[in-house]
Coordinates of C-alpha atoms in Angstrom, one line a residue:
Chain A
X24 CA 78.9 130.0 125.2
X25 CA 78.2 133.0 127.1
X26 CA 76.6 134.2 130.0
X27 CA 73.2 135.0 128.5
X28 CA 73.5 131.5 127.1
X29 CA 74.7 129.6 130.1
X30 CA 72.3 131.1 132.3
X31 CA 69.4 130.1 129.8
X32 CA 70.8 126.2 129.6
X33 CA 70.1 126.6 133.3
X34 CA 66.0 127.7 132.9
X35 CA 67.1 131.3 133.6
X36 CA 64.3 133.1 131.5
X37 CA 66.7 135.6 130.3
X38 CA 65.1 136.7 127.4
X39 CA 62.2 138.4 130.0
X40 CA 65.4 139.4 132.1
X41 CA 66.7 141.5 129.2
X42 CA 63.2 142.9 128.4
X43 CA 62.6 144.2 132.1
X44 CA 66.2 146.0 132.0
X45 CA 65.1 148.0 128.8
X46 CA 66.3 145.2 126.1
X47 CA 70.2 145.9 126.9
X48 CA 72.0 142.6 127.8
X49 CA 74.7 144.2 129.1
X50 CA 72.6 146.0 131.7
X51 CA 70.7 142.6 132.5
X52 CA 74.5 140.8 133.1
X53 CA 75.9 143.8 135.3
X54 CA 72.7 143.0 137.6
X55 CA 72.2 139.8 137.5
X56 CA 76.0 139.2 138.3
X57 CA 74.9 140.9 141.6
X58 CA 72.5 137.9 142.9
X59 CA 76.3 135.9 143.9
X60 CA 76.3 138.6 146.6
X61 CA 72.5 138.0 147.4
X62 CA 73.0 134.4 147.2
X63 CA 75.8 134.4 149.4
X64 CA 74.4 136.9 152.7
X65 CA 70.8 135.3 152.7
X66 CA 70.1 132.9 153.9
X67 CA 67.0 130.8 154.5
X68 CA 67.9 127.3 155.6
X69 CA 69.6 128.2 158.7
X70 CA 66.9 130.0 160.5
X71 CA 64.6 127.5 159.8
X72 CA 66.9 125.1 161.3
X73 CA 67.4 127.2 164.2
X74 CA 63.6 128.0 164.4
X75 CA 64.1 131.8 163.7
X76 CA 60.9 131.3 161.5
X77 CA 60.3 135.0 161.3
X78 CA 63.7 135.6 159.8
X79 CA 63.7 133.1 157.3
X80 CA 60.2 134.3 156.0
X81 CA 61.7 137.7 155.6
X82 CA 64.8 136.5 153.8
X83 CA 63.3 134.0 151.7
X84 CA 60.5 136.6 150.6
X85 CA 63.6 139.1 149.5
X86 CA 65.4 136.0 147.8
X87 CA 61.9 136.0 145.8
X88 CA 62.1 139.3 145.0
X89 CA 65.4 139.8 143.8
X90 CA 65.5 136.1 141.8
X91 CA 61.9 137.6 140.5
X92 CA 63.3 140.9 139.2
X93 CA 66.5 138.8 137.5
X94 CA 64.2 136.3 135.7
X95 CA 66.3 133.9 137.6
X96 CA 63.1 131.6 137.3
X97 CA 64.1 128.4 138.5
X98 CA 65.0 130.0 142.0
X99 CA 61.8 132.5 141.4
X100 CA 59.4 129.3 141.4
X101 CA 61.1 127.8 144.1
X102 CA 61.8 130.6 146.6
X103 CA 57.7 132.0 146.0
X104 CA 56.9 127.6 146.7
X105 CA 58.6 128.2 149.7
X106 CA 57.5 131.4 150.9
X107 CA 54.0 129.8 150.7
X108 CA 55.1 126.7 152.3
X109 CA 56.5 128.8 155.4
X110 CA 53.3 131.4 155.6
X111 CA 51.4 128.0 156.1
X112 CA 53.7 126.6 158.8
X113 CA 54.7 123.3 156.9
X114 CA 58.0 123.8 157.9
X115 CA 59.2 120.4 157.2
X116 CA 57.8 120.5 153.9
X117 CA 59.7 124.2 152.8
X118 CA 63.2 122.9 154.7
X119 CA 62.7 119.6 151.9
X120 CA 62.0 122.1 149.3
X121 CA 64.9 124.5 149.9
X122 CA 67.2 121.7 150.1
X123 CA 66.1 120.7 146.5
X124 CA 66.4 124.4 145.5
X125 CA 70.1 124.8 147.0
X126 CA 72.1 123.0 144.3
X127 CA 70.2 124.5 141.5
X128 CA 71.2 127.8 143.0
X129 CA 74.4 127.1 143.7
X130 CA 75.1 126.0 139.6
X131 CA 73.7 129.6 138.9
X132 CA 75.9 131.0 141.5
X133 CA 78.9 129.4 139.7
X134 CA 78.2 129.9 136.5
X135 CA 77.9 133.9 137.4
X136 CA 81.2 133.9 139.4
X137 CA 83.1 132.8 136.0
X138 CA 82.1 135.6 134.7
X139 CA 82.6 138.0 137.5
Chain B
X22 CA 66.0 170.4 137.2
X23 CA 65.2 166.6 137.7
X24 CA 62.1 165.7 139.8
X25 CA 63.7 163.2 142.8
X26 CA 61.7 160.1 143.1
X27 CA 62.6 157.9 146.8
X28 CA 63.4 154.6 146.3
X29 CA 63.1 152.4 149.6
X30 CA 64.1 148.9 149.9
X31 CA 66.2 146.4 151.5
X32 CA 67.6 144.9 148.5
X33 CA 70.6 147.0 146.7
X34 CA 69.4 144.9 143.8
X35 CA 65.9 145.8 143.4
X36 CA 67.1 149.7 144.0
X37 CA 69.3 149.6 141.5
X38 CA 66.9 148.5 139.4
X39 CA 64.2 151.2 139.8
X40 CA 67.4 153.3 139.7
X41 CA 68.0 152.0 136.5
X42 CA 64.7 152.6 134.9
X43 CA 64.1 155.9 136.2
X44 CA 67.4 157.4 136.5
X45 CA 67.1 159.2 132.9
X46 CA 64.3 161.4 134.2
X47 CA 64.4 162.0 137.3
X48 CA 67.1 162.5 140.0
X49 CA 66.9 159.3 142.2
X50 CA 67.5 158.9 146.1
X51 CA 67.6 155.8 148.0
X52 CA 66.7 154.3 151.5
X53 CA 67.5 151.0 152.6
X54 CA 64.5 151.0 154.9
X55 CA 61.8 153.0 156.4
X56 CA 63.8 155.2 159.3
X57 CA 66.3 156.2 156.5
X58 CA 63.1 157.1 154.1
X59 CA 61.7 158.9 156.7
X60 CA 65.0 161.1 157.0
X61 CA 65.3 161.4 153.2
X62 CA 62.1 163.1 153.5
X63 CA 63.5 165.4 155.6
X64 CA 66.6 166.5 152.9
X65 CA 64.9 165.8 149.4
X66 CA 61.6 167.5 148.1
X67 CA 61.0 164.0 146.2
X68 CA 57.7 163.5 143.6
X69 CA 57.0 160.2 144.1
X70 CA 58.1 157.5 146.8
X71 CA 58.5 153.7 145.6
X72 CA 58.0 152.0 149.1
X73 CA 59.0 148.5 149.9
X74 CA 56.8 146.9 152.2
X75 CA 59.2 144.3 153.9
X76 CA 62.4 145.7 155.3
X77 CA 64.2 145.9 158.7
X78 CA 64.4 148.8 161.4
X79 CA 61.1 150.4 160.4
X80 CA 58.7 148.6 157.6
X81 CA 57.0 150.2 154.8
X82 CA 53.6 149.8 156.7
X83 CA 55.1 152.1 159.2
X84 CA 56.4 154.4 156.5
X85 CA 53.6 154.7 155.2
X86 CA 51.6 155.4 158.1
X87 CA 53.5 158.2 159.4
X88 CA 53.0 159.3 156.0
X89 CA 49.6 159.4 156.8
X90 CA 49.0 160.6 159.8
X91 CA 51.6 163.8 158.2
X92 CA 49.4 164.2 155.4
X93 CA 52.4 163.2 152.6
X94 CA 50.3 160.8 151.1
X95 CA 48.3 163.3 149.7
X96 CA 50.7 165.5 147.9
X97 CA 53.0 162.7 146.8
X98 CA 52.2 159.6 145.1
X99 CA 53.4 156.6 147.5
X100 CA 53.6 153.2 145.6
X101 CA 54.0 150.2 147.0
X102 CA 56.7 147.8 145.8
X103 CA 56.1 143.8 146.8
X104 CA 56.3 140.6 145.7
X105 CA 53.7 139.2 148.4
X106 CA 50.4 138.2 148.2
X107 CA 48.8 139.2 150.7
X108 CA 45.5 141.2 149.8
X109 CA 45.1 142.4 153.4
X110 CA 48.5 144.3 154.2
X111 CA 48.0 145.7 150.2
X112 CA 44.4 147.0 151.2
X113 CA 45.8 148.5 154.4
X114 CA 48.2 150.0 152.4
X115 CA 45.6 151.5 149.8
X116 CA 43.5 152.6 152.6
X117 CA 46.6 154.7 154.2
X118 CA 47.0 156.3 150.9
X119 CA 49.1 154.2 148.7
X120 CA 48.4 155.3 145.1
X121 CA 49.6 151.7 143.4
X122 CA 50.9 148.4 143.9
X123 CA 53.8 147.9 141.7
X124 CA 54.6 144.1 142.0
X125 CA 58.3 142.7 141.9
X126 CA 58.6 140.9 139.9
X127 CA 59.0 144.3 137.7
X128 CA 57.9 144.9 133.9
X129 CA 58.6 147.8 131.9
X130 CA 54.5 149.1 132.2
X131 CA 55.2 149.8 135.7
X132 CA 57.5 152.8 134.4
X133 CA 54.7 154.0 132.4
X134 CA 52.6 154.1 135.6
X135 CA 54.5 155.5 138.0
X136 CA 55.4 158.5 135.4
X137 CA 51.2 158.9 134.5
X138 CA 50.3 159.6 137.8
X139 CA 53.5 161.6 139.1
X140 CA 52.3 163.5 136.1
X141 CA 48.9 163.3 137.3
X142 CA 49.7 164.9 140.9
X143 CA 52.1 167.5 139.3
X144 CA 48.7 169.2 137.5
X145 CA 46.7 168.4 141.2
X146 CA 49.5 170.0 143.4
X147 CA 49.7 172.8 140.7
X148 CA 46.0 173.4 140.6
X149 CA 46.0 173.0 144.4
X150 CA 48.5 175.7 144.5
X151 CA 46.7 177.7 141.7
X152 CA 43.5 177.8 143.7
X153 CA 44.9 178.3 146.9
X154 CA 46.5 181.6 145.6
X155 CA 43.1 182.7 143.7
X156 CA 41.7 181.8 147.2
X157 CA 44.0 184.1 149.0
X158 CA 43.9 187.2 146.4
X159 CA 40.0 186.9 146.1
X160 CA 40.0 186.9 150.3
X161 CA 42.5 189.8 150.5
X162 CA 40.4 192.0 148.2
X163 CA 37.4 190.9 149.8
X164 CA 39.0 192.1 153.4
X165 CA 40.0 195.3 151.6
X166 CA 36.5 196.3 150.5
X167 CA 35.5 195.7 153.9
X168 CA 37.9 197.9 155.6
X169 CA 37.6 200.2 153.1
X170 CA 33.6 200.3 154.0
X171 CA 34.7 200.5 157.9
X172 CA 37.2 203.5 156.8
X173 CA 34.4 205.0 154.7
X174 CA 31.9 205.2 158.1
X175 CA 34.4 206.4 160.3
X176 CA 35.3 209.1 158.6
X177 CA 31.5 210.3 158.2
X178 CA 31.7 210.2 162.1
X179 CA 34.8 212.8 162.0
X180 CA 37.5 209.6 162.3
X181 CA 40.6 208.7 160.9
X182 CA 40.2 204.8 160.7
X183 CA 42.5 204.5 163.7
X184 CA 39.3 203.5 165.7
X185 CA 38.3 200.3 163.5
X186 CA 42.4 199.7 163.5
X187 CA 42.3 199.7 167.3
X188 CA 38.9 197.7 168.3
X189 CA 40.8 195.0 165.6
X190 CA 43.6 195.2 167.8
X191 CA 42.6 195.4 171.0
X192 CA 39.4 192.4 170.3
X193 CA 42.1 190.2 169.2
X194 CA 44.4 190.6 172.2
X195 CA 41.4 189.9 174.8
X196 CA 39.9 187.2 172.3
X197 CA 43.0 185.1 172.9
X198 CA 43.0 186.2 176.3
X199 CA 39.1 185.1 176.9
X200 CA 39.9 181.9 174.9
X201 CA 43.1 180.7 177.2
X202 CA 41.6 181.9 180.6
X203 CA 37.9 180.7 180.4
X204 CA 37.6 177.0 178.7
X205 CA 33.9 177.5 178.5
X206 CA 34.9 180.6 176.1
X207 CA 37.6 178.6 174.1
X208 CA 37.6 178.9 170.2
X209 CA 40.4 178.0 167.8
X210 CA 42.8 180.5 166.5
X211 CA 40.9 180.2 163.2
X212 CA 37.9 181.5 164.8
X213 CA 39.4 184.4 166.8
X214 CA 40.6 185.4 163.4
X215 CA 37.4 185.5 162.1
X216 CA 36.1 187.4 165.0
X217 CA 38.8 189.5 164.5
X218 CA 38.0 190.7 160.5
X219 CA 34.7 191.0 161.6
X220 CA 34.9 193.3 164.2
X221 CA 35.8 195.8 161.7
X222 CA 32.0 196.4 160.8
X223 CA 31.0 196.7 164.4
X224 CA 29.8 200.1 163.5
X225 CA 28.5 199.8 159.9
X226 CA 25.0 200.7 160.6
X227 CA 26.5 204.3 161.7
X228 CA 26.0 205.2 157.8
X229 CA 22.6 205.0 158.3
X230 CA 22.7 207.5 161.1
X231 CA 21.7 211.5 159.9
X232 CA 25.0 213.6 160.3
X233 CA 23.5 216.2 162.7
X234 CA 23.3 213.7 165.0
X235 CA 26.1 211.9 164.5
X236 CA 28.7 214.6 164.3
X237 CA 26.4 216.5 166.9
X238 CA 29.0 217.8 169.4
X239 CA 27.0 218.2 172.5
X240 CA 25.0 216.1 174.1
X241 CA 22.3 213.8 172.6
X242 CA 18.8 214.5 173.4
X243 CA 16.7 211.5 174.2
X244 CA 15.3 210.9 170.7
X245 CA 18.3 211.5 168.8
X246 CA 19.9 208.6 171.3
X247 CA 17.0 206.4 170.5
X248 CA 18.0 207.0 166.5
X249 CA 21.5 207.1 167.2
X250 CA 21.1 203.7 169.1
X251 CA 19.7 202.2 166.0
X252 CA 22.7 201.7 164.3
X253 CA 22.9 198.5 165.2
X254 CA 19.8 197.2 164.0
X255 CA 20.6 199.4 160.9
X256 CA 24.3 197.5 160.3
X257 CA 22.5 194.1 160.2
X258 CA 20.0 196.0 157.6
X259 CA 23.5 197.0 156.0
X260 CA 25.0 193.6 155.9
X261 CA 22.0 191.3 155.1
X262 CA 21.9 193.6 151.6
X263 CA 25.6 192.9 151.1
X264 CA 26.4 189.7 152.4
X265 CA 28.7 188.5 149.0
X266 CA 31.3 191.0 150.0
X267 CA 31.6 189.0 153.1
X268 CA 33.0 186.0 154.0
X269 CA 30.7 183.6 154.4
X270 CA 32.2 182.2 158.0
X271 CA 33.0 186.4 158.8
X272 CA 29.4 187.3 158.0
X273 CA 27.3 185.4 160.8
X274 CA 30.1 187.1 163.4
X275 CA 30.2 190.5 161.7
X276 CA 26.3 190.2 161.9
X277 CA 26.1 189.5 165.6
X278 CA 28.9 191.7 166.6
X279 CA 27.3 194.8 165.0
X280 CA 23.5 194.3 166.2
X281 CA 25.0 193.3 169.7
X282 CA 28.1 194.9 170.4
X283 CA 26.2 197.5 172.7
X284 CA 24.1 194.5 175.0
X285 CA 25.5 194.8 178.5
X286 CA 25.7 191.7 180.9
X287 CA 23.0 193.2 183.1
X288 CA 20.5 193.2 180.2
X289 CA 20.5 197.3 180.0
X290 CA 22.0 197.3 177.3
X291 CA 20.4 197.3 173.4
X292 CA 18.9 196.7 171.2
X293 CA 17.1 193.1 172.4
X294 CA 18.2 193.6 176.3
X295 CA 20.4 190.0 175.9
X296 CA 21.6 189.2 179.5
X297 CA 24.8 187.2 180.3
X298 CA 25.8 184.6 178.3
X299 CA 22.9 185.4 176.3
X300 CA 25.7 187.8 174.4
X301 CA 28.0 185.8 172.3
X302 CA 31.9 186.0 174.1
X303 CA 32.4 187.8 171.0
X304 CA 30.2 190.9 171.0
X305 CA 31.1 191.1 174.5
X306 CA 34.7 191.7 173.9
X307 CA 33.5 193.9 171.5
X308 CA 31.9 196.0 173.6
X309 CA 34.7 196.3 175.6
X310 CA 36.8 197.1 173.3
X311 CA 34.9 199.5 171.8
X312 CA 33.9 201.6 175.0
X313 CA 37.6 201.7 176.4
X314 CA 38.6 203.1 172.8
X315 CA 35.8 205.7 172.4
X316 CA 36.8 206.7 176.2
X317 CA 40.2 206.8 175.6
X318 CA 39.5 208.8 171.8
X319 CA 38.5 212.8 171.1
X320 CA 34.8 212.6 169.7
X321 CA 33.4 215.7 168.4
X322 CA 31.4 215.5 171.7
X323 CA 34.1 215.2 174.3
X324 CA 37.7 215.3 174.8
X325 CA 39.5 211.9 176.0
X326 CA 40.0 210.4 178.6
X327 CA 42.9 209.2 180.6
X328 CA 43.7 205.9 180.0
X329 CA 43.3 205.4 184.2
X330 CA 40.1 207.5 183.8
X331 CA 38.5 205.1 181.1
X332 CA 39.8 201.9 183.0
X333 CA 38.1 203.6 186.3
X334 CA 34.8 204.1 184.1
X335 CA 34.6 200.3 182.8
X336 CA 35.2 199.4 186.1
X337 CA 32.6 201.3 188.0
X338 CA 30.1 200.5 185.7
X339 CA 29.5 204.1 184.3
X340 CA 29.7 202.3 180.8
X341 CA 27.3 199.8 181.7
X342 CA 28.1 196.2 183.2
X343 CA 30.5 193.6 181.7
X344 CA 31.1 190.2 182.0
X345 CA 32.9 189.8 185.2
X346 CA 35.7 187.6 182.8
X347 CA 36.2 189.3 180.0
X348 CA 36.8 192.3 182.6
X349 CA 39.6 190.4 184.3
X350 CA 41.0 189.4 180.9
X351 CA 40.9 193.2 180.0
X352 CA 43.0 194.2 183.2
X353 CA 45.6 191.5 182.7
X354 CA 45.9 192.5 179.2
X355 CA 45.1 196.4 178.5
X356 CA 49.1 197.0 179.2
X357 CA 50.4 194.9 176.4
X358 CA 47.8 196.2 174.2
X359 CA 49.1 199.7 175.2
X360 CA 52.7 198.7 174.4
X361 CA 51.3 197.5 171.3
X362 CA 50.1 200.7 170.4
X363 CA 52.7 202.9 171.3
X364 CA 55.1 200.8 169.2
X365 CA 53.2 201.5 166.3
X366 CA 53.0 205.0 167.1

């Protein structure tokens, strides 16, 4: 398997991720290879552990931005589930979510970093 | 050359991904957030700005507002770049003068639109420009026909043009002057410009005037002053019969400045006896102008005066009375007007 495969055994929607960078595969890997970076400087659980509420809003509306743009739709869903979450305070209820999300981003992460 | 487009966002990913889709066309510069925008502005002449809303340091709200208030907006498409929902902030952002929301995530339409309407403002600014210059030629012949009318009269009164050259001068110096020193008197620099071409055709209704009295070297007699003082009345004849050569906003000035340039601020004056304020601030300056230059000037009726002579005359009221301020404005002023002139000599 490759990549492009892997990713799609893990819901990645990669066939819209190709499309949005002008149907070239290669383009879509050299980007998407880029979320390990995202992945790994923002972070969302933290602050709202610490109550930095505003932070965590901010980072977790970039995270849904940049999984949006890669098609990374698992993480799409479930960082736009928790933007909404936060905007309407249920903390509690967007901390359970992220936790849920964490694993599933972290297989994504690894499966890009054998690639890297 | 390549257009520049500005792409400002926090994420390097989502950069380099409008990068990536506009790259082939158009040179591309980046900002990581708003303060870094705002100084790209400063180095890039960019045609279009893709403007994240969320970022750190200074937002895309904030961008966009100084934008605004710098009147960017209307020259360069601004389009905002977001993945939030939030129909407010987007409507505040349409309202400041965002041309389009372009939502993350991105499709391959949004290309399409972003090029359509940098497209679109390319044939706006370009007509803008077009008009602006047809504007500006269209004015500058306009002014010439004037002057050239001014010139025209002058000469039937045995002058070079100099005269028209020097009320210009001289009105403008003590409009400013007026304008700073009296804030009852204050008008924008736009107006004083105005005032300014218009004082040219102070003296248009001198074409109506028969030449034996108007190159007459001695001494007017009492009837040929009366005709001779009918030049005023005879310019707003003049101008209401040729008001399309005119600037609509340098008409109504040149109109009141030629019927009332010879009012005085004790009401002995003519041809409707205005008193005071009664007299715009502008025929008043005028007036002065015009009596210090046809002291200070050879007329076929009198050689000229010294310039301390003429300034004795205004004072003393031999020329009639002025306004008390535009007299103080003249004699903190005459000098660099006299500088002026020799300089030019």
């Amino acid at each position: 398997m490759n990549l492009i495969e892997e990713l799609k055994t893990l819901g990645v929607n990669t066939e819209e991720g190709i499309a949005r960078f002008m149907d070239n595969p290669t383009l879509y890997e050299k980007f998407v290879k880029r979320y390990v970076s995202s992945a790994e400087t923002i972070h969302v659980l933290e602050f709202i552990e610490s109550g930095e509420l505003e932070t965590a809003k901010a980072n977790c509306h970039n995270l849904k931005g940049v999984t949006g743009n890669l098609s990374l739709t698992p993480l799409y869903d479930g960082y736009s589930e928790i933007m909404a979450l936060l905007r309407a305070d249920d903390i509690a209820g967007a901390k359970e979510k992220l936790e849920a999300l964490l694993p599933v981003q972290d297989a994504i992460v690894a499966t890009l970093k054998k690639y890297l | 050359m390549k257009d520049t487009i500005l792409i400002v966002d926090d994420q390097e990913i989502n950069r380099a991904i409008l990068a990536e889709y506009f790259k082939e066309a158009y040179t591309i510069v980046e900002a990581e957030n708003g303060r870094e925008a705002l100084e790209q502005l400063q180095h890039h002449k960019v045609c279009a700005i893709l403007l994240d809303l969320f970022m750190p340091e200074v937002d895309g709200m904030a961008v966009l507002r100084k934008l605004n208030e710098t009147g960017i907006v209307l020259h360069i498409p601004v389009f905002i770049i977001t993945a939030a929902e939030d129909n407010e902030m987007l409507m505040e952002a349409y309202n400041l003068g965002a041309v389009d929301v372009v939502r993350k995530p991105f499709n391959n339409f949004m290309r399409c639109r972003v090029n359509n309407v940098i497209e679109l403002y390319h044939h706006r600014n370009d007509l803008e420009a077009l008009v602006k210059e047809q504007v500006e030629k269209l004015s500058a012949i306009n002014m010439s026909m004037v002057e050239t009318l001014a010139t025209l009269i002058e000469f039937r009164d045995c002058e070079s043009g100099e005269h028209v050259r020097r009320i210009c001068g001289l009105t403008e110096i003590l409009m400013h002057a007026v304008c700073e020193m009296y804030p009852e008197y204050y008008l924008p620099e736009a107006e004083i410009d105005k005032i300014v071409s218009a004082s040219i055709l102070h003296d248009v209704g001198k074409i109506a005037i028969p030449d034996n009295i108007l190159q007459k070297p001695g001494r007017l007699t009492k009837e040929e002053f009366e005709i001779m003082k009918g030049h005023t009345v005879k310019g707003c004849e003049i101008l209401e019969k040729i008001p399309d050569i005119i600037d609509n906003d340098i008409y109504h000035y040149s109109y009141d400045i030629a019927r009332h340039h010879h009012e005085r601020w004790d009401g002995r004056g003519y041809p409707d006896g205005l008193k005071g304020d009664e007299i715009t601030i502008w025929a008043q300056v005028v007036a002065v102008a015009d009596v210090y230059d046809a002291l200070t000037s050879p007329r076929v009726y009198k050689t000229a005066f010294s310039h301390e002579k003429a300034v004795d005359m205004i004072y003393n009221g031999e020329c009639g009375m002025f306004n008390p301020k535009v007299l103080e404005a003249f004699r903190l002023n005459i000098d660099t007007y006299r500088k002026g002139l020799e300089s030019t000599e």
